[in-house]
Tab-separated table of C-alpha atoms and ligand atoms in Angstrom:
chain	number	residue	atom	x	y	z
Y	1	MET	CA	109.918	51.563	96.016
Y	2	LEU	CA	113.265	52.604	97.524
Y	3	ASN	CA	113.872	55.107	94.763
Y	4	ALA	CA	110.298	56.395	94.595
Y	5	SER	CA	109.701	60.110	95.101
Y	6	LEU	CA	107.453	61.284	97.932
Y	7	LYS	CA	104.812	62.136	95.344
Y	8	GLN	CA	104.972	58.582	93.973
Y	9	LEU	CA	104.808	57.093	97.467
Y	10	SER	CA	101.849	59.319	98.249
Y	11	ALA	CA	100.104	58.109	95.091
Y	12	LEU	CA	100.780	54.446	95.972
Y	13	LEU	CA	99.275	55.064	99.409
Y	14	ALA	CA	96.274	56.911	97.953
Y	15	ASP	CA	95.587	54.101	95.446
Y	16	GLY	CA	95.807	51.510	98.195
Y	17	LYS	CA	98.735	49.769	96.412
Y	18	VAL	CA	100.664	49.886	99.645
Y	19	SER	CA	99.712	50.757	103.210
Y	20	SER	CA	101.708	53.013	105.479
Y	21	VAL	CA	102.268	50.027	107.771
Y	22	GLU	CA	103.830	48.076	104.872
Y	23	LEU	CA	105.887	51.042	103.740
Y	24	THR	CA	107.161	51.734	107.253
Y	25	GLN	CA	107.931	48.036	107.739
Y	26	THR	CA	110.002	48.024	104.531
Y	27	PHE	CA	112.184	50.870	105.748
Y	28	LEU	CA	112.426	49.496	109.303
Y	29	ASP	CA	113.653	46.190	107.859
Y	30	ARG	CA	116.254	48.026	105.798
Y	31	ILE	CA	117.397	49.936	108.858
Y	32	GLU	CA	117.710	46.678	110.778
Y	33	GLN	CA	119.818	45.237	107.990
Y	34	LEU	CA	122.070	48.193	107.160
Y	35	ASN	CA	122.236	50.407	110.222
Y	36	PRO	CA	124.695	48.211	112.128
Y	37	SER	CA	127.364	49.180	109.589
Y	38	LEU	CA	126.255	52.736	108.718
Y	39	ASN	CA	125.235	53.896	112.221
Y	40	ALA	CA	122.873	56.473	110.716
Y	41	PHE	CA	120.155	55.962	113.336
Y	42	ILE	CA	120.530	56.448	117.086
Y	43	THR	CA	117.037	55.351	118.059
Y	44	VAL	CA	114.609	53.098	116.234
Y	45	ASP	CA	111.305	52.147	117.846
Y	46	ARG	CA	109.378	49.724	115.657
Y	47	GLU	CA	106.288	49.736	117.809
Y	48	LYS	CA	105.963	53.501	117.937
Y	49	SER	CA	106.589	53.949	114.207
Y	50	LEU	CA	104.162	51.188	113.244
Y	51	ALA	CA	101.470	52.559	115.567
Y	52	GLN	CA	101.812	55.928	113.831
Y	53	ALA	CA	101.635	54.201	110.449
Y	54	LYS	CA	98.447	52.430	111.483
Y	55	THR	CA	96.890	55.743	112.513
Y	56	ALA	CA	97.947	57.218	109.162
Y	57	ASP	CA	96.267	54.336	107.300
Y	58	GLU	CA	93.072	54.938	109.280
Y	59	LEU	CA	93.214	58.662	108.541
Y	60	ARG	CA	93.612	57.917	104.839
Y	61	ALA	CA	90.680	55.467	104.901
Y	62	LYS	CA	88.549	58.238	106.387
Y	63	GLY	CA	89.570	60.590	103.568
Y	64	GLY	CA	91.599	62.958	105.748
Y	65	ALA	CA	94.991	62.525	104.065
Y	66	CYS	CA	97.547	65.208	103.164
Y	67	PRO	CA	100.480	64.566	100.771
Y	68	LEU	CA	102.751	63.316	103.598
Y	69	THR	CA	100.183	61.138	105.373
Y	70	GLY	CA	101.690	57.709	105.966
Y	71	ILE	CA	105.170	58.639	104.720
Y	72	PRO	CA	108.043	57.661	107.039
Y	73	VAL	CA	110.437	60.533	107.799
Y	74	ALA	CA	113.683	60.155	109.793
Y	75	GLN	CA	114.198	62.907	112.383
Y	76	LYS	CA	117.569	64.352	113.348
Y	77	ASP	CA	118.151	63.641	117.040
Y	78	ILE	CA	118.260	67.394	117.721
Y	79	PHE	CA	114.447	67.593	117.476
Y	80	CYS	CA	112.578	66.817	120.703
Y	81	ALA	CA	109.920	64.178	120.055
Y	82	GLN	CA	107.538	63.219	122.824
Y	83	GLY	CA	108.311	59.802	124.313
Y	84	TRP	CA	111.442	59.428	122.169
Y	85	LEU	CA	114.995	59.417	123.404
Y	86	THR	CA	116.406	62.783	122.261
Y	87	THR	CA	120.165	62.939	122.826
Y	88	CYS	CA	121.514	65.550	120.385
Y	89	GLY	CA	124.415	63.129	119.884
Y	90	SER	CA	125.696	63.775	123.420
Y	91	LYS	CA	126.378	61.797	126.553
Y	92	MET	CA	124.913	64.814	128.337
Y	93	LEU	CA	121.450	63.765	127.101
Y	94	HIS	CA	122.043	60.011	126.810
Y	95	ASN	CA	118.986	59.310	129.013
Y	96	PHE	CA	116.712	62.212	128.025
Y	97	VAL	CA	113.261	61.148	126.871
Y	98	SER	CA	111.514	64.261	125.666
Y	99	PRO	CA	108.217	65.128	127.373
Y	100	TYR	CA	107.137	67.296	124.415
Y	101	ASP	CA	107.304	67.689	120.633
Y	102	ALA	CA	109.344	70.261	118.739
Y	103	HIS	CA	107.257	72.435	116.413
Y	104	VAL	CA	108.719	70.587	113.420
Y	105	ILE	CA	107.717	67.219	114.910
Y	106	GLU	CA	104.226	68.542	115.657
Y	107	GLN	CA	103.898	69.698	112.075
Y	108	PHE	CA	104.890	66.274	110.717
Y	109	ASN	CA	102.474	64.606	113.136
Y	110	ARG	CA	99.723	66.949	112.003
Y	111	ALA	CA	100.461	66.000	108.381
Y	112	GLY	CA	100.150	62.321	109.350
Y	113	ALA	CA	103.801	61.498	108.595
Y	114	VAL	CA	105.439	58.611	110.451
Y	115	ASN	CA	108.477	59.173	112.661
Y	116	LEU	CA	110.884	56.510	111.387
Y	117	GLY	CA	113.478	57.088	114.118
Y	118	LYS	CA	116.107	59.540	115.335
Y	119	THR	CA	119.236	60.031	113.281
Y	120	ASN	CA	122.830	60.327	114.401
Y	121	MET	CA	124.600	63.670	114.408
Y	122	ASP	CA	127.720	65.442	115.619
Y	123	GLU	CA	127.456	66.237	119.321
Y	124	PHE	CA	125.197	69.290	119.733
Y	125	ALA	CA	125.476	69.755	115.936
Y	126	MET	CA	129.111	70.828	116.191
Y	127	GLY	CA	131.091	69.254	113.401
Y	128	SER	CA	131.387	68.592	109.687
Y	129	SER	CA	132.037	64.866	109.658
Y	130	ASN	CA	129.761	63.136	112.162
Y	131	GLU	CA	132.745	61.863	114.068
Y	132	THR	CA	131.953	63.702	117.334
Y	133	SER	CA	128.743	61.834	118.207
Y	134	TYR	CA	128.560	60.071	121.559
Y	135	HIS	CA	126.903	57.244	119.603
Y	136	GLY	CA	129.869	56.745	117.315
Y	137	LYS	CA	130.795	57.740	113.779
Y	138	VAL	CA	128.413	57.573	110.842
Y	139	LYS	CA	129.732	55.977	107.633
Y	140	ASN	CA	129.202	57.394	104.181
Y	141	PRO	CA	127.243	54.756	102.206
Y	142	TRP	CA	129.227	55.608	99.043
Y	143	ASN	CA	132.474	54.525	100.696
Y	144	GLN	CA	132.380	53.389	104.277
Y	145	GLU	CA	135.925	54.554	104.919
Y	146	THR	CA	134.785	58.129	104.403
Y	147	VAL	CA	132.653	60.532	106.439
Y	148	PRO	CA	129.089	61.464	105.432
Y	149	GLY	CA	129.656	65.113	106.407
Y	150	GLY	CA	128.045	66.761	109.381
Y	151	SER	CA	126.431	67.602	111.535
Y	152	SER	CA	123.288	66.094	109.927
Y	153	GLY	CA	125.345	63.122	108.707
Y	154	GLY	CA	122.955	60.484	110.052
Y	155	SER	CA	120.044	61.975	108.128
Y	156	ALA	CA	122.171	62.308	104.995
Y	157	ALA	CA	123.478	58.725	105.165
Y	158	ALA	CA	119.947	57.440	105.871
Y	159	VAL	CA	118.509	59.068	102.748
Y	160	ALA	CA	121.530	58.229	100.561
Y	161	ALA	CA	121.369	54.540	101.548
Y	162	ARG	CA	117.577	54.585	101.167
Y	163	LEU	CA	117.010	53.703	104.821
Y	164	ALA	CA	114.458	56.514	104.796
Y	165	PRO	CA	112.532	58.224	102.009
Y	166	ALA	CA	113.275	61.607	103.603
Y	167	ALA	CA	114.739	63.193	106.707
Y	168	THR	CA	115.159	66.428	108.603
Y	169	GLY	CA	118.359	68.284	109.332
Y	170	THR	CA	119.520	71.513	110.893
Y	171	ASP	CA	122.041	73.968	109.517
Y	172	THR	CA	123.986	76.453	111.639
Y	173	GLY	CA	126.968	76.803	109.332
Y	174	GLY	CA	126.350	74.184	106.646
Y	175	SER	CA	125.064	71.090	108.428
Y	176	ILE	CA	122.266	70.357	105.960
Y	177	ARG	CA	124.058	71.340	102.756
Y	178	GLN	CA	127.543	69.903	103.365
Y	179	PRO	CA	126.382	66.358	104.322
Y	180	ALA	CA	123.851	66.492	101.463
Y	181	ALA	CA	126.739	67.244	99.092
Y	182	LEU	CA	128.986	64.509	100.501
Y	183	THR	CA	126.275	61.838	100.229
Y	184	GLY	CA	124.681	62.823	96.903
Y	185	ILE	CA	121.300	63.970	98.199
Y	186	THR	CA	119.337	67.236	98.109
Y	187	GLY	CA	119.073	69.474	101.175
Y	188	LEU	CA	117.679	72.919	101.860
Y	189	LYS	CA	118.409	75.411	104.615
Y	190	PRO	CA	115.530	77.894	104.643
Y	191	THR	CA	115.693	81.633	105.292
Y	192	TYR	CA	116.301	82.230	109.010
Y	193	GLY	CA	112.917	82.364	110.758
Y	194	VAL	CA	110.932	80.259	108.267
Y	195	VAL	CA	111.106	77.038	110.325
Y	196	SER	CA	110.434	77.313	114.059
Y	197	ARG	CA	113.290	76.440	116.411
Y	198	TYR	CA	110.906	75.496	119.224
Y	199	GLY	CA	112.017	72.125	120.571
Y	200	MET	CA	115.107	72.077	118.353
Y	201	ILE	CA	118.019	71.841	120.793
Y	202	ALA	CA	119.864	75.155	120.526
Y	203	PHE	CA	123.454	75.433	119.306
Y	204	ALA	CA	123.841	79.018	118.013
Y	205	SER	CA	120.356	80.478	118.061
Y	206	SER	CA	120.915	83.345	115.614
Y	207	LEU	CA	122.159	80.872	112.981
Y	208	ASP	CA	120.288	77.572	113.606
Y	209	GLN	CA	117.644	76.641	111.069
Y	210	GLY	CA	115.884	73.333	110.409
Y	211	GLY	CA	115.211	72.081	106.911
Y	212	PRO	CA	114.477	69.094	104.670
Y	213	MET	CA	116.927	66.471	103.342
Y	214	ALA	CA	115.668	64.173	100.591
Y	215	LYS	CA	116.447	62.669	97.212
Y	216	SER	CA	115.128	65.567	95.147
Y	217	ALA	CA	114.098	69.212	95.183
Y	218	GLU	CA	110.496	68.179	94.607
Y	219	ASP	CA	110.597	66.048	97.786
Y	220	CYS	CA	112.215	68.911	99.709
Y	221	ALA	CA	109.364	71.213	98.636
Y	222	LEU	CA	106.753	68.811	100.053
Y	223	LEU	CA	108.675	68.468	103.320
Y	224	LEU	CA	109.169	72.215	103.653
Y	225	ASN	CA	105.418	72.699	103.173
Y	226	ALA	CA	104.969	70.752	106.397
Y	227	MET	CA	107.937	72.214	108.306
Y	228	ALA	CA	107.560	75.944	107.615
Y	229	GLY	CA	105.120	78.284	109.274
Y	230	PHE	CA	104.711	80.779	112.071
Y	231	ASP	CA	105.082	79.601	115.653
Y	232	SER	CA	104.642	82.072	118.501
Y	233	ARG	CA	106.841	79.927	120.773
Y	234	ASP	CA	109.960	80.889	118.774
Y	235	SER	CA	110.532	84.639	119.078
Y	236	THR	CA	112.401	84.690	115.749
Y	237	SER	CA	109.722	82.765	113.846
Y	238	LEU	CA	108.406	84.968	111.083
Y	239	GLU	CA	104.738	85.710	110.720
Y	240	ARG	CA	104.208	85.284	106.999
Y	241	GLU	CA	101.449	83.933	104.852
Y	242	LYS	CA	101.557	80.159	104.308
Y	243	GLU	CA	103.286	79.289	101.022
Y	244	ASP	CA	103.173	76.288	98.719
Y	245	TYR	CA	106.874	75.695	98.091
Y	246	ALA	CA	106.082	73.361	95.183
Y	247	ARG	CA	104.092	75.983	93.276
Y	248	ASP	CA	106.867	77.053	90.887
Y	249	LEU	CA	108.629	73.725	90.302
Y	250	ALA	CA	107.555	73.506	86.656
Y	251	GLN	CA	108.551	77.072	85.657
Y	252	PRO	CA	111.063	77.178	82.776
Y	253	LEU	CA	114.434	78.784	83.559
Y	254	GLN	CA	114.610	80.983	80.454
Y	255	GLY	CA	116.275	84.266	81.414
Y	256	LEU	CA	117.325	83.145	84.909
Y	257	LYS	CA	120.347	85.152	86.061
Y	258	ILE	CA	122.924	83.101	87.935
Y	259	GLY	CA	125.579	84.956	89.913
Y	260	LEU	CA	128.960	83.230	90.174
Y	261	PRO	CA	131.030	84.655	93.059
Y	262	LYS	CA	134.636	84.828	91.951
Y	263	GLU	CA	135.757	84.039	95.520
Y	264	PHE	CA	134.026	80.619	95.294
Y	265	PHE	CA	136.142	79.452	92.363
Y	266	ALA	CA	139.553	80.321	93.746
Y	267	GLU	CA	142.263	78.666	95.802
Y	268	GLY	CA	141.236	75.784	98.055
Y	269	LEU	CA	138.642	74.254	95.737
Y	270	SER	CA	139.558	70.786	94.533
Y	271	ALA	CA	139.794	70.399	90.763
Y	272	ASP	CA	137.197	67.658	90.354
Y	273	VAL	CA	134.609	69.576	92.391
Y	274	ALA	CA	135.285	72.727	90.348
Y	275	GLN	CA	134.825	70.777	87.136
Y	276	ARG	CA	131.501	69.188	88.167
Y	277	VAL	CA	130.154	72.549	89.314
Y	278	GLU	CA	131.166	74.153	86.020
Y	279	GLU	CA	129.452	71.340	84.118
Y	280	ALA	CA	126.291	71.917	86.161
Y	281	ILE	CA	126.413	75.606	85.319
Y	282	ALA	CA	126.844	74.717	81.630
Y	283	GLU	CA	123.687	72.605	81.943
Y	284	TYR	CA	121.873	75.657	83.339
Y	285	ARG	CA	122.972	77.693	80.338
Y	286	LYS	CA	121.408	75.004	78.131
Y	287	LEU	CA	118.219	75.419	80.131
Y	288	GLY	CA	118.163	79.114	79.205
Y	289	ALA	CA	119.979	80.709	82.139
Y	290	GLU	CA	122.599	83.451	81.877
Y	291	THR	CA	125.583	83.817	84.191
Y	292	VAL	CA	127.183	86.945	85.616
Y	293	GLU	CA	130.248	87.273	87.796
Y	294	VAL	CA	129.529	88.671	91.254
Y	295	SER	CA	131.766	89.299	94.229
Y	296	LEU	CA	131.449	88.491	97.918
Y	297	PRO	CA	134.600	90.304	99.081
Y	298	ASN	CA	134.042	89.667	102.793
Y	299	SER	CA	133.297	85.951	102.452
Y	300	LYS	CA	136.876	85.135	103.447
Y	301	LEU	CA	135.997	86.461	106.910
Y	302	ALA	CA	133.021	84.142	107.307
Y	303	ILE	CA	134.861	81.312	109.071
Y	304	PRO	CA	136.657	83.486	111.669
Y	305	VAL	CA	133.464	85.474	112.296
Y	306	TYR	CA	131.417	82.293	112.693
Y	307	TYR	CA	133.948	80.763	115.097
Y	308	VAL	CA	133.547	83.770	117.385
Y	309	LEU	CA	129.759	84.118	117.184
Y	310	ALA	CA	128.666	80.453	117.143
Y	311	PRO	CA	130.786	79.455	120.178
Y	312	ALA	CA	129.640	82.627	122.005
Y	313	GLU	CA	126.005	81.644	121.553
Y	314	ALA	CA	126.753	77.983	122.234
Y	315	SER	CA	128.515	78.771	125.520
Y	316	SER	CA	125.380	80.519	126.693
Y	317	ASN	CA	122.912	77.935	125.316
Y	318	LEU	CA	124.800	74.982	126.750
Y	319	SER	CA	124.932	76.447	130.252
Y	320	ARG	CA	121.538	74.808	130.874
Y	321	PHE	CA	123.179	71.372	130.927
Y	322	ASP	CA	124.257	71.362	134.547
Y	323	GLY	CA	123.016	68.026	135.838
Y	324	VAL	CA	120.130	69.616	137.729
Y	325	ARG	CA	117.222	69.560	135.337
Y	326	TYR	CA	117.719	66.803	132.810
Y	327	GLY	CA	120.197	64.434	131.251
Y	328	HIS	CA	123.454	63.250	132.715
Y	329	ARG	CA	124.436	63.894	136.354
Y	330	ALA	CA	127.822	62.856	137.733
Y	331	PRO	CA	127.232	59.878	140.036
Y	332	GLU	CA	129.606	61.160	142.706
Y	333	TYR	CA	130.332	64.694	143.899
Y	334	THR	CA	131.067	66.599	147.092
Y	335	ASP	CA	128.920	69.728	146.734
Y	336	LEU	CA	126.829	71.607	144.181
Y	337	LEU	CA	129.761	73.232	142.401
Y	338	ASP	CA	131.580	69.916	142.213
Y	339	MET	CA	128.414	68.345	140.777
Y	340	TYR	CA	128.242	71.006	138.011
Y	341	CYS	CA	131.924	70.598	137.188
Y	342	LYS	CA	131.961	66.812	137.137
Y	343	THR	CA	128.677	66.581	135.235
Y	344	ARG	CA	129.886	68.918	132.493
Y	345	ALA	CA	133.354	67.380	132.358
Y	346	GLN	CA	131.841	63.919	131.890
Y	347	GLY	CA	128.833	64.852	129.739
Y	348	PHE	CA	130.446	66.944	127.001
Y	349	GLY	CA	132.883	65.733	124.360
Y	350	SER	CA	136.077	67.592	123.514
Y	351	GLU	CA	134.766	69.605	120.512
Y	352	VAL	CA	131.839	70.879	122.588
Y	353	LYS	CA	134.216	71.820	125.412
Y	354	ARG	CA	136.462	73.647	122.956
Y	355	ARG	CA	133.485	75.726	121.753
Y	356	ILE	CA	132.311	76.496	125.302
Y	357	MET	CA	135.798	77.710	126.208
Y	358	ILE	CA	136.158	79.874	123.078
Y	359	GLY	CA	132.658	81.269	123.573
Y	360	THR	CA	133.217	82.076	127.226
Y	361	TYR	CA	136.486	83.774	126.354
Y	362	VAL	CA	135.112	86.024	123.585
Y	363	LEU	CA	132.189	87.079	125.775
Y	364	SER	CA	134.287	87.835	128.827
Y	365	HIS	CA	134.889	91.336	130.129
Y	366	GLY	CA	137.761	92.909	128.252
Y	367	TYR	CA	137.466	90.657	125.192
Y	368	TYR	CA	133.826	91.259	124.309
Y	369	ASP	CA	134.560	94.427	122.325
Y	370	ALA	CA	137.667	93.024	120.661
Y	371	TYR	CA	136.079	89.760	119.483
Y	372	TYR	CA	132.323	89.476	119.855
Y	373	LEU	CA	131.389	93.023	118.884
Y	374	GLN	CA	133.908	93.086	116.054
Y	375	ALA	CA	132.519	89.813	114.700
Y	376	GLN	CA	128.982	91.227	114.807
Y	377	LYS	CA	130.105	94.189	112.690
Y	378	LEU	CA	131.768	91.895	110.162
Y	379	ARG	CA	128.642	89.761	110.069
Y	380	ARG	CA	126.760	92.818	108.828
Y	381	LEU	CA	129.357	93.412	106.080
Y	382	ILE	CA	129.131	89.768	104.982
Y	383	ALA	CA	125.332	90.068	104.729
Y	384	GLN	CA	125.696	93.350	102.832
Y	385	ASP	CA	127.846	91.611	100.173
Y	386	PHE	CA	124.893	89.378	99.330
Y	387	VAL	CA	122.506	92.358	99.118
Y	388	GLU	CA	124.885	93.881	96.533
Y	389	ALA	CA	125.280	90.591	94.633
Y	390	PHE	CA	121.534	89.995	94.405
Y	391	LYS	CA	121.157	93.333	92.576
Y	392	HIS	CA	122.755	91.555	89.611
Y	393	CYS	CA	121.314	88.021	89.750
Y	394	ASP	CA	118.354	85.856	90.827
Y	395	VAL	CA	120.355	83.072	92.450
Y	396	ILE	CA	124.008	82.510	93.322
Y	397	MET	CA	125.735	79.234	92.505
Y	398	GLY	CA	128.968	77.581	93.478
Y	399	PRO	CA	130.324	74.495	95.183
Y	400	THR	CA	128.755	73.338	98.465
Y	401	ALA	CA	131.976	71.909	99.889
Y	402	PRO	CA	135.608	72.307	98.804
Y	403	SER	CA	136.130	68.557	98.280
Y	404	THR	CA	134.269	65.264	98.148
Y	405	ALA	CA	133.942	63.145	101.310
Y	406	PHE	CA	137.214	62.806	103.203
Y	407	LYS	CA	138.539	59.775	105.062
Y	408	ILE	CA	137.336	59.029	108.590
Y	409	GLY	CA	139.960	60.404	110.982
Y	410	GLU	CA	141.648	62.560	108.329
Y	411	LYS	CA	140.704	65.884	109.938
Y	412	SER	CA	139.908	64.781	113.489
Y	413	ASP	CA	143.109	66.214	114.961
Y	414	ASP	CA	143.027	69.408	112.952
Y	415	PRO	CA	139.992	71.505	113.876
Y	416	VAL	CA	140.871	74.350	111.505
Y	417	SER	CA	141.002	72.079	108.470
Y	418	MET	CA	137.649	70.612	109.623
Y	419	TYR	CA	136.183	74.125	109.962
Y	420	LEU	CA	137.230	74.882	106.364
Y	421	SER	CA	134.724	72.256	105.134
Y	422	ASP	CA	132.079	74.947	105.546
Y	423	ILE	CA	133.919	77.710	103.734
Y	424	TYR	CA	131.174	78.090	101.084
Y	425	THR	CA	128.182	77.560	103.354
Y	426	ILE	CA	128.818	79.582	106.525
Y	427	ALA	CA	128.366	83.082	105.045
Y	428	VAL	CA	124.811	82.094	104.059
Y	429	ASN	CA	123.913	81.429	107.719
Y	430	LEU	CA	125.565	84.647	108.861
Y	431	ALA	CA	123.393	86.517	106.359
Y	432	GLY	CA	120.246	84.505	107.259
Y	433	LEU	CA	119.757	83.568	103.598
Y	434	PRO	CA	118.353	80.301	102.200
Y	435	GLY	CA	120.778	77.847	100.589
Y	436	MET	CA	120.573	74.375	99.157
Y	437	SER	CA	122.771	71.605	97.825
Y	438	VAL	CA	121.945	69.494	94.786
Y	439	PRO	CA	123.961	66.487	93.568
Y	440	CYS	CA	125.821	67.308	90.336
Y	441	GLY	CA	128.076	64.341	89.601
Y	442	PHE	CA	131.031	62.509	91.068
Y	443	GLY	CA	134.632	63.360	91.829
Y	444	GLY	CA	137.719	61.445	90.762
Y	445	ASN	CA	137.268	59.033	93.660
Y	446	GLY	CA	133.687	58.189	92.647
Y	447	LEU	CA	132.205	60.215	95.513
Y	448	PRO	CA	129.324	62.669	95.094
Y	449	VAL	CA	129.746	66.405	94.453
Y	450	GLY	CA	127.161	69.031	95.469
Y	451	LEU	CA	126.190	72.223	93.688
Y	452	GLN	CA	125.183	74.996	96.054
Y	453	ILE	CA	122.264	77.282	95.157
Y	454	ILE	CA	121.905	80.397	97.304
Y	455	GLY	CA	118.736	82.456	97.028
Y	456	ASN	CA	117.591	85.825	98.230
Y	457	TYR	CA	115.494	86.049	101.407
Y	458	PHE	CA	112.276	83.999	101.139
Y	459	SER	CA	113.059	82.735	97.635
Y	460	GLU	CA	112.789	79.044	98.608
Y	461	ALA	CA	110.103	78.379	95.969
Y	462	LYS	CA	112.352	79.893	93.276
Y	463	MET	CA	115.408	77.912	94.440
Y	464	LEU	CA	113.413	74.681	94.452
Y	465	ASN	CA	112.252	75.503	90.926
Y	466	VAL	CA	115.863	76.112	89.843
Y	467	ALA	CA	116.970	72.819	91.430
Y	468	HIS	CA	113.990	70.838	90.111
Y	469	GLN	CA	114.516	71.937	86.503
Y	470	TYR	CA	118.127	70.752	86.717
Y	471	GLN	CA	116.949	67.445	88.167
Y	472	GLN	CA	114.511	67.073	85.259
Y	473	ALA	CA	117.436	67.434	82.844
Y	474	THR	CA	119.965	65.262	84.739
Y	475	ASP	CA	119.808	62.062	86.781
Y	476	TRP	CA	122.508	62.570	89.435
Y	477	HIS	CA	119.889	62.696	92.187
Y	478	THR	CA	118.630	59.212	91.286
Y	479	ARG	CA	122.036	57.538	91.665
Y	480	MET	CA	122.419	55.114	94.538
Y	481	PRO	CA	125.543	53.791	96.223
Y	482	GLU	CA	126.450	50.353	94.889
Y	483	GLY	CA	125.877	47.309	97.047
Y	484	ILE	CA	123.392	49.114	99.249
V	1	LIG	N1	130.475	72.541	110.838
V	1	LIG	C1	129.982	73.721	111.480
V	1	LIG	C2	130.267	73.638	112.959
V	1	LIG	O1	130.912	72.744	113.356
V	1	LIG	C3	128.503	73.879	111.216
V	1	LIG	C4	127.675	72.952	111.997
V	1	LIG	C5	126.197	73.145	111.761
V	1	LIG	O2	125.781	73.702	110.767
V	1	LIG	N2	125.407	72.687	112.711
V	1	LIG	O3	129.873	74.449	113.733
């Protein structure tokens, strides 16, 4: 059952071979057993999850089931869920019980899915290793001395260790795709605006996007069917017709044009990752695809541009955490200003403070034009590169991350080397494009490697088709860490 696809689980539930209560119990037991070492979950609430499972079983008995009814899904702790502790991995929100549901949570509830618990993450989704969480580091189930990637590392570790059949993540610069790659699972960041950000704690609003993390592309399609859709409460949510993201999964790939950006296969990419990605591309050729070289000449600017724009937006978004309305408040202070200062000094971790300082600096009078405005112009050029590239291909492929999972602590004192973990993913967010990561083998150290698939705007169904056909021909996505 641990390796079953969502479709298989749905069929077992429909045939009455297992109830949602039993299924949820199985995963809760696994969490109880394995979470103390992995630290993938921040909050588990047996009673709440089992009550939801019971309701799902009743709904099914009445004939009102959808494909996800009764399926347990782990939720990244960035999504507000009514009655659940929602901390965003920060001391600032260590005591915040959300009074409302995020749109994504509402959608899962509507589908009858079960909230299996809240997963660990880098504080306010800032990080690539899940080492900055107030709740402690998450371990990579493939090798517990290594990081699972970040910031959705709890969700990634949970799915990889089969503590959950599926999970949600969010991706501002790579936080779904990079941890998916480092833990050998499949993750998709949709086109900006496809999944509502309502109730998803804001990091950098023009880049943040929620998406599915699961064992396979087929599972991601089912999850995205529930997550996507217009929501008037998010001003950047796009009003588009409802799509079935699983509709094209079975299409053959004959004639598919894959663009290979020459900048993605250059300096900085580790040899074993390069080799696995090339083997995956060879597999695509066998499936009938053709490859063409494309160029993303401005992609080298993506990291500097992102580290101006994301902190700028974060410094503004995080100003709401002042000890007045919710979350942490310094226990002792002399006046209002002192309360703000002490609350924020105590509540935020050092990476979050670094971003707030950078963001405040680049937005300040005198520096706005030199940094913020300049970065906005470069963002447009980066997006334009993709428009050019997609004139010559249907999808773009390359590595998701430059290396396999690194050791815990290895990059903690070197923020720039940490930021480089997202070198292949960040440009996709700046352009607002959809991107996904699919497991494509193992590096020299036995750790998973991810293949990145980047699609044109709104081509999620096509990308899932491209990923699914590869997963029909290979079995990397079915591999499980040993001893787990
Ligand atoms: N690692 C990047 C950062 O630290 C991206 C994080 C994300 O996508 N949420 O900002």
